PDB file of C-alpha atoms in Angstrom:
ATOM      1  CA  MET A   1     117.504  99.491 109.201  1.00 45.00           C
ATOM      2  CA  PHE A   2     114.141  98.083 110.270  1.00 58.00           C
ATOM      3  CA  THR A   3     112.242  96.628 107.271  1.00 67.00           C
ATOM      4  CA  LEU A   4     108.726  94.949 107.483  1.00 69.00           C
ATOM      5  CA  PRO A   5     108.831  91.095 107.043  1.00 73.00           C
ATOM      6  CA  SER A   6     107.523  89.743 103.879  1.00 80.00           C
ATOM      7  CA  ALA A   7     104.097  87.857 103.646  1.00 86.00           C
ATOM      8  CA  TRP A   8     105.989  84.712 103.134  1.00 86.00           C
ATOM      9  CA  ASN A   9     108.069  85.252 106.289  1.00 88.00           C
ATOM     10  CA  LEU A  10     105.057  85.719 108.321  1.00 90.00           C
ATOM     11  CA  ILE A  11     102.959  82.850 107.021  1.00 92.00           C
ATOM     12  CA  ILE A  12     106.038  80.390 107.387  1.00 93.00           C
ATOM     13  CA  SER A  13     107.313  81.629 110.640  1.00 94.00           C
ATOM     14  CA  THR A  14     103.894  81.314 112.302  1.00 94.00           C
ATOM     15  CA  ILE A  15     103.609  77.813 111.004  1.00 95.00           C
ATOM     16  CA  VAL A  16     107.037  76.931 112.312  1.00 96.00           C
ATOM     17  CA  PHE A  17     106.427  78.473 115.635  1.00 97.00           C
ATOM     18  CA  PHE A  18     103.370  76.243 116.265  1.00 97.00           C
ATOM     19  CA  VAL A  19     105.177  73.072 115.026  1.00 97.00           C
ATOM     20  CA  ALA A  20     108.286  73.802 117.218  1.00 97.00           C
ATOM     21  CA  ALA A  21     106.200  74.515 120.229  1.00 97.00           C
ATOM     22  CA  ARG A  22     104.110  71.327 119.748  1.00 97.00           C
ATOM     23  CA  TYR A  23     107.204  69.359 119.277  1.00 97.00           C
ATOM     24  CA  LEU A  24     109.097  70.887 122.148  1.00 95.00           C
ATOM     25  CA  HIS A  25     106.065  70.280 124.496  1.00 95.00           C
ATOM     26  CA  ARG A  26     106.019  66.628 123.676  1.00 95.00           C
ATOM     27  CA  TYR A  27     109.654  66.328 123.978  1.00 95.00           C
ATOM     28  CA  LEU A  28     109.808  67.852 127.385  1.00 94.00           C
ATOM     29  CA  GLU A  29     106.812  65.748 128.407  1.00 94.00           C
ATOM     30  CA  ALA A  30     108.586  62.548 127.282  1.00 95.00           C
ATOM     31  CA  GLN A  31     111.721  63.541 129.320  1.00 93.00           C
ATOM     32  CA  GLY A  32     109.631  63.893 132.464  1.00 92.00           C
ATOM     33  CA  ILE A  33     109.946  67.687 133.150  1.00 90.00           C
ATOM     34  CA  PRO A  34     106.870  68.803 135.201  1.00 91.00           C
ATOM     35  CA  LYS A  35     104.595  71.338 133.688  1.00 91.00           C
ATOM     36  CA  GLY A  36     104.966  74.943 135.111  1.00 93.00           C
ATOM     37  CA  MET A  37     105.705  78.478 134.192  1.00 94.00           C
ATOM     38  CA  THR A  38     109.285  77.742 133.496  1.00 92.00           C
ATOM     39  CA  ARG A  39     108.580  74.864 131.150  1.00 94.00           C
ATOM     40  CA  GLY A  40     106.018  76.960 129.238  1.00 94.00           C
ATOM     41  CA  MET A  41     108.734  79.835 129.068  1.00 96.00           C
ATOM     42  CA  LEU A  42     111.373  77.480 127.770  1.00 95.00           C
ATOM     43  CA  VAL A  43     108.952  76.112 124.993  1.00 96.00           C
ATOM     44  CA  PHE A  44     107.797  79.736 124.091  1.00 96.00           C
ATOM     45  CA  SER A  45     111.559  81.146 123.936  1.00 97.00           C
ATOM     46  CA  LEU A  46     112.905  78.077 121.865  1.00 96.00           C
ATOM     47  CA  ALA A  47     109.722  78.033 119.449  1.00 97.00           C
ATOM     48  CA  SER A  48     110.286  81.955 119.041  1.00 96.00           C
ATOM     49  CA  MET A  49     113.938  81.474 118.157  1.00 97.00           C
ATOM     50  CA  VAL A  50     113.335  78.634 115.758  1.00 96.00           C
ATOM     51  CA  SER A  51     110.524  80.740 114.206  1.00 96.00           C
ATOM     52  CA  TRP A  52     112.669  83.745 113.784  1.00 94.00           C
ATOM     53  CA  GLY A  53     115.453  81.623 112.121  1.00 95.00           C
ATOM     54  CA  SER A  54     112.946  80.216 109.653  1.00 94.00           C
ATOM     55  CA  GLY A  55     111.791  83.767 108.917  1.00 91.00           C
ATOM     56  CA  GLU A  56     115.285  84.949 108.230  1.00 91.00           C
ATOM     57  CA  MET A  57     115.857  81.832 105.931  1.00 92.00           C
ATOM     58  CA  VAL A  58     112.667  82.953 103.993  1.00 90.00           C
ATOM     59  CA  ASP A  59     113.905  86.446 103.642  1.00 88.00           C
ATOM     60  CA  TRP A  60     117.458  85.350 102.738  1.00 89.00           C
ATOM     61  CA  THR A  61     116.042  82.936 100.040  1.00 90.00           C
ATOM     62  CA  GLN A  62     113.660  85.488  98.573  1.00 86.00           C
ATOM     63  CA  GLU A  63     116.386  88.209  98.434  1.00 85.00           C
ATOM     64  CA  LYS A  64     118.691  85.502  96.487  1.00 87.00           C
ATOM     65  CA  ILE A  65     115.616  84.862  94.053  1.00 87.00           C
ATOM     66  CA  GLU A  66     114.463  88.345  93.468  1.00 82.00           C
ATOM     67  CA  GLY A  67     117.595  90.288  94.191  1.00 79.00           C
ATOM     68  CA  PRO A  68     117.895  93.059  96.918  1.00 73.00           C
ATOM     69  CA  GLN A  69     114.917  95.589  96.996  1.00 68.00           C
ATOM     70  CA  PRO A  70     115.542  99.263  97.125  1.00 64.00           C
ATOM     71  CA  GLN A  71     113.974 100.266 100.551  1.00 58.00           C
ATOM     72  CA  VAL A  72     115.505 103.692 101.520  1.00 52.00           C
ATOM     73  CA  ALA A  73     114.372 105.929  98.648  1.00 49.00           C
ATOM     74  CA  GLN A  74     110.917 104.446  98.770  1.00 50.00           C
ATOM     75  CA  ALA A  75     110.692 104.879 102.657  1.00 51.00           C
ATOM     76  CA  SER A  76     111.608 108.548 102.430  1.00 57.00           C
ATOM     77  CA  ASP A  77     109.110 109.206  99.639  1.00 67.00           C
ATOM     78  CA  ASP A  78     106.339 107.384 101.494  1.00 73.00           C
ATOM     79  CA  MET A  79     107.196 109.559 104.579  1.00 72.00           C
ATOM     80  CA  SER A  80     107.090 112.753 102.802  1.00 75.00           C
ATOM     81  CA  GLN A  81     103.737 111.976 101.182  1.00 77.00           C
ATOM     82  CA  LEU A  82     102.334 110.825 104.576  1.00 74.00           C
ATOM     83  CA  LEU A  83     103.268 114.077 106.016  1.00 76.00           C
ATOM     84  CA  LYS A  84     101.748 115.996 103.204  1.00 78.00           C
ATOM     85  CA  VAL A  85      98.504 114.273 103.690  1.00 74.00           C
ATOM     86  CA  LEU A  86      98.583 114.645 107.559  1.00 75.00           C
ATOM     87  CA  GLY A  87      99.173 118.536 106.998  1.00 76.00           C
ATOM     88  CA  GLN A  88      96.351 118.834 104.562  1.00 71.00           C
ATOM     89  CA  ALA A  89      94.051 116.938 106.979  1.00 63.00           C
ATOM     90  CA  GLN A  90      94.988 119.100 109.813  1.00 62.00           C
ATOM     91  CA  SER A  91      94.626 122.291 107.657  1.00 64.00           C
ATOM     92  CA  SER A  92      90.942 121.151 106.548  1.00 61.00           C
ATOM     93  CA  ALA A  93      90.049 120.335 110.194  1.00 59.00           C
ATOM     94  CA  GLU A  94      91.157 123.820 111.270  1.00 62.00           C
ATOM     95  CA  LEU A  95      89.066 125.268 108.483  1.00 58.00           C
ATOM     96  CA  LYS A  96      86.119 123.291 109.570  1.00 64.00           C
ATOM     97  CA  GLY A  97      86.366 124.317 113.166  1.00 63.00           C
ATOM     98  CA  ALA A  98      86.875 127.950 112.329  1.00 60.00           C
ATOM     99  CA  SER A  99      83.824 127.939 110.000  1.00 62.00           C
ATOM    100  CA  SER A 100      81.610 126.299 112.591  1.00 60.00           C
ATOM    101  CA  ASN A 101      82.255 128.909 115.439  1.00 56.00           C
TER     102      ASN A 101
END
């Protein structure tokens, strides 16, 4: 099931992405690989994978420290509340539209 990443995941994975991209760029420059789209895509792909891995490690560590969080019950409750609010907003919009005519 898809869950949103934690704030720590976003912060640390963003920092790791830029550090990895910088390191890879400098490493490939030292190896004499010419600049171009292929090299740029390689740097982007590898930095993204390193960043994703660091984010997963952050989530794993956070789960080990805090324990697993119940997600399913909260998501279904949030969805039902959202649908109720949307239904009320649509009903009030219909009433305003009918009263203005």
